[in-house]
CSV table of C-alpha atoms in Angstrom, one decimal:
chain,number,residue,atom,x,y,z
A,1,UNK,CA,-97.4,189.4,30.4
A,2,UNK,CA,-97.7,189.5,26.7
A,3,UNK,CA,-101.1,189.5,24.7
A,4,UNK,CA,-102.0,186.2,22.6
A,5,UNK,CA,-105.2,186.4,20.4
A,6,UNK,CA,-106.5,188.7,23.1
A,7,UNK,CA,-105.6,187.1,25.9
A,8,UNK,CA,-102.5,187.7,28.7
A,9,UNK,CA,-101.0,185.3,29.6
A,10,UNK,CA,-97.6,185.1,31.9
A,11,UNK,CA,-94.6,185.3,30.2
A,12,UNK,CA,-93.5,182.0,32.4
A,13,UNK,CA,-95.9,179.1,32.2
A,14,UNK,CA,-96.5,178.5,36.3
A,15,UNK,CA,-95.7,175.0,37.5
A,16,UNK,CA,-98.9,174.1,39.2
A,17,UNK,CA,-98.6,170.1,40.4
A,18,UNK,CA,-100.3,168.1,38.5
A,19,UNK,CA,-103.0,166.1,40.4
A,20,UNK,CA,-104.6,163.2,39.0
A,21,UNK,CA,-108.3,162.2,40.0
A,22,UNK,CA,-110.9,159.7,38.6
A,23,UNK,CA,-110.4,157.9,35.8
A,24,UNK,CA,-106.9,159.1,35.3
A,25,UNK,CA,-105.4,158.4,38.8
A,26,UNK,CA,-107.5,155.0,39.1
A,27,UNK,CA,-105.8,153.9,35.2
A,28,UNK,CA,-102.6,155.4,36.3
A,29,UNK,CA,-101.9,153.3,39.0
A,30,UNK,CA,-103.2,149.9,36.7
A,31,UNK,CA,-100.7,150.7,34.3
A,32,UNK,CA,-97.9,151.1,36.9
A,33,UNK,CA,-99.1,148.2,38.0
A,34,UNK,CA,-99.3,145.6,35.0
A,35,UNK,CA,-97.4,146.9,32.4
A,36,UNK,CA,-93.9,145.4,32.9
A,37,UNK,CA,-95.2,142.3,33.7
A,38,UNK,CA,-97.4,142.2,30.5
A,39,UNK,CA,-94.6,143.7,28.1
A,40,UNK,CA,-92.1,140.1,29.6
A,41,UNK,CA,-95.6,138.3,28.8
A,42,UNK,CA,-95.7,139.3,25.3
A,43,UNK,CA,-92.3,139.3,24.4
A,44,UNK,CA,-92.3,135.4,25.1
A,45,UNK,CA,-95.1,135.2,22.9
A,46,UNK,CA,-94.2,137.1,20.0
A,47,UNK,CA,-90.1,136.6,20.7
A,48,UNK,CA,-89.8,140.6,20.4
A,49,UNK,CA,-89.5,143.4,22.8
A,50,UNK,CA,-90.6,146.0,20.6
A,51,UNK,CA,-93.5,144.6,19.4
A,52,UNK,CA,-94.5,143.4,23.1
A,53,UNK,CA,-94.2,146.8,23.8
A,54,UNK,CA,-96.1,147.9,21.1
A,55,UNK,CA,-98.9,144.9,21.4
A,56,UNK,CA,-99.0,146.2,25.1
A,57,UNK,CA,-99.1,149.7,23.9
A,58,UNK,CA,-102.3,149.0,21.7
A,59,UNK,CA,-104.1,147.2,24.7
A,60,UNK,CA,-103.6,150.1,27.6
A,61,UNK,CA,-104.3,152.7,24.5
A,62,UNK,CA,-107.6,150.4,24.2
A,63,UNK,CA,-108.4,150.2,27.5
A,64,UNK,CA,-108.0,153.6,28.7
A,65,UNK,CA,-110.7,154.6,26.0
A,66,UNK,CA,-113.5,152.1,27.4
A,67,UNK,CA,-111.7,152.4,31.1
A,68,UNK,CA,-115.2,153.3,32.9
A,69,UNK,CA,-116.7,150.9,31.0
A,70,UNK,CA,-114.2,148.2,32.1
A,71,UNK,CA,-115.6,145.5,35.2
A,72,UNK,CA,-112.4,143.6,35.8
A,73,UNK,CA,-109.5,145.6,33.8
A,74,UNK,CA,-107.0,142.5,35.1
A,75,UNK,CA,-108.7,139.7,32.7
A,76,UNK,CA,-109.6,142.5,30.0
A,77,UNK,CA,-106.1,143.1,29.6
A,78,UNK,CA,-104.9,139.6,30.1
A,79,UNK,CA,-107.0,138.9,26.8
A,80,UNK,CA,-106.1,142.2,24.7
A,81,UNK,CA,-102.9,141.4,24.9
A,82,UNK,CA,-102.9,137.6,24.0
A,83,UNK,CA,-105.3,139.2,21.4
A,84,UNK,CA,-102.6,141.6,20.2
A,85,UNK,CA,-100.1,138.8,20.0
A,86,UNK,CA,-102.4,136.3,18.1
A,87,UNK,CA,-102.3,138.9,15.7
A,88,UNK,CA,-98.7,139.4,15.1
A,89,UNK,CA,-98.5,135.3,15.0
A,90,UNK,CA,-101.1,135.7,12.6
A,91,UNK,CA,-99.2,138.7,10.5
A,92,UNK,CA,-95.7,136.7,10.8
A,93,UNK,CA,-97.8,132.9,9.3
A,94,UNK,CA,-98.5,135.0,6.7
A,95,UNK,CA,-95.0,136.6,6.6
A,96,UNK,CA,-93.6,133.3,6.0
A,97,UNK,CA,-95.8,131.8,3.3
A,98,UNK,CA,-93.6,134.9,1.3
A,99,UNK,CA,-90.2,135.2,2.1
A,100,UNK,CA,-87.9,132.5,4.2
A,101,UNK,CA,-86.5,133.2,7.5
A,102,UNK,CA,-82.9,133.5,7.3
A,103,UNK,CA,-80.9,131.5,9.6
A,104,UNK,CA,-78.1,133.4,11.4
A,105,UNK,CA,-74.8,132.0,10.9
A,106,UNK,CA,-73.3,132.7,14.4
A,107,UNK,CA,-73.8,130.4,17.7
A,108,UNK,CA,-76.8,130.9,18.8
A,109,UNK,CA,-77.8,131.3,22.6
A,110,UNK,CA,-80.1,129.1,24.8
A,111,UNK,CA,-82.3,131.7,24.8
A,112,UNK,CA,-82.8,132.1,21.3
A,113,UNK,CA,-82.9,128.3,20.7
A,114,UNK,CA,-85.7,128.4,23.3
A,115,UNK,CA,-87.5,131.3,21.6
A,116,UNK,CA,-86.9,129.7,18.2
A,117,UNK,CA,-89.1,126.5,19.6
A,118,UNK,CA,-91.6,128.5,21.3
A,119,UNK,CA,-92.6,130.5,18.2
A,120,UNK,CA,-92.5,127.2,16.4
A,121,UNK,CA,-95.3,125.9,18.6
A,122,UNK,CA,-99.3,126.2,18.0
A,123,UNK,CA,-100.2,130.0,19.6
A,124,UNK,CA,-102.8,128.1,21.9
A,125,UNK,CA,-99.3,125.7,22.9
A,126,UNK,CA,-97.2,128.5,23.2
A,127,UNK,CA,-99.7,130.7,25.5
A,128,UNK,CA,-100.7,127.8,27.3
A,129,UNK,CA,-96.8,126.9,28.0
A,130,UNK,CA,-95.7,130.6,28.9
A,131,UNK,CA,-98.6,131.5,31.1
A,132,UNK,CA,-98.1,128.4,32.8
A,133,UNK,CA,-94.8,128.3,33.3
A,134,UNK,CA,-93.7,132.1,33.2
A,135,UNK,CA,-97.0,134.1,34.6
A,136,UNK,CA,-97.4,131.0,37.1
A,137,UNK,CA,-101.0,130.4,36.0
A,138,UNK,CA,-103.0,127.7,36.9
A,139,UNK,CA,-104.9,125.4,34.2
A,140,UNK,CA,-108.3,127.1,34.9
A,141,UNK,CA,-107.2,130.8,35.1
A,142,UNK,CA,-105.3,129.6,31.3
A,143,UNK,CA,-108.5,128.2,30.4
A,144,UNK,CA,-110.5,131.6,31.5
A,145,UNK,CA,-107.4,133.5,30.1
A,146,UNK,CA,-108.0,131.9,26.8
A,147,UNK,CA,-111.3,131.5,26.7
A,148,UNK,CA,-111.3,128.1,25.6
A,149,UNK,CA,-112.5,124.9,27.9
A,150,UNK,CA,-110.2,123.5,31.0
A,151,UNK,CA,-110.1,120.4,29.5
A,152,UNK,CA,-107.8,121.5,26.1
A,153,UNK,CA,-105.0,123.1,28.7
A,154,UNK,CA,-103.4,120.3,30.4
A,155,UNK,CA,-103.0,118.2,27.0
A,156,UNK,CA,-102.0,121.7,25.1
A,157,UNK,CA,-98.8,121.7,27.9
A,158,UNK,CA,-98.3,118.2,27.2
A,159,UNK,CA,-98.2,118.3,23.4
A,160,UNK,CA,-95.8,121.8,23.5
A,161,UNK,CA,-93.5,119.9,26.2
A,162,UNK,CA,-93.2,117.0,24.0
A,163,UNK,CA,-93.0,119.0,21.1
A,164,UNK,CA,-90.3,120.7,22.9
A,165,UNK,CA,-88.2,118.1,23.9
A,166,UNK,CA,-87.8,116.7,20.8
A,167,UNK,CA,-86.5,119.8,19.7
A,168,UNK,CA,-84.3,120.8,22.4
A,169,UNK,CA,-82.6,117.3,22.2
């Protein structure tokens, strides 16, 4: 043992398991469970991995600091997230009103054709296309996800698909 500020304390720190309880073990197990599927959410909706991670990042970081406070964390999240990446679409409109996007002068894949015409697309569109067709959601949980009336989904998909077409063709 050697003394710190009055204090032994063991030369070796002693590796005492960690046991979670609570809030911790109750968010832990939340986050296991939702984060992955959240993080391919986002990156369809921002067309980055790193800032999916990060806009994912934000909303568990936000969450765990209101977690008792939290009803239903599964919506909660659901809407920081799409939150997080209105904001980036938000950040990247204004983005563009300064400098251009530079075109890449290699093939590009189907995959970044396809991200290039989703990120072209409205944000309600694009939400409304990749929770649809990526997190399986039906119209209502999309309206509920979105907070915005059933009614506007359906003809949001429509629009994006035909939107989409033209561009793909």
């Amino acid at each position: 043992m050697r003394p710190i500020l009055d204090r032994a304390v063991p030369d070796e720190p002693e590796q005492a398991p960690t046991i979670r309880t609570g809030k911790h073990a109750t968010f832990s197990d939340f986050y296991r469970a939702e984060h992955a599927g959240q993080v391919r959410r986002a990156a369809l909706l921002v067309g980055s991995d790193e800032t999916a991670n990060d806009v994912v990042h934000d909303a568990m970081t936000a969450m765990y600091q209101r977690w008792d406070t939290i009803t239903d964390p599964g919506p909660y999240l659901n809407r920081a997230v799409l939150n997080g990446c209105r904001d980036v679409g938000r950040r990247r409109a204004a983005d563009r009103k300064l400098v251009r996007r530079l075109r890449p002068q290699h093939d590009t894949t189907t995959d970044e054709i396809l991200l290039d015409v989703l990120a072209r697309l409205p944000f309600n569109q694009r939400a409304a296309i990749v929770l649809r067709f990526y997190a399986g959601m039906t119209e209502r949980e999309i309206s509920t996800t979105l907070d915005v009336p059933s009614g506007s989904i359906g003809p949001w998909i429509n629009r994006a698909l035909t939107t989409m077409n033209k561009e793909l063709s």
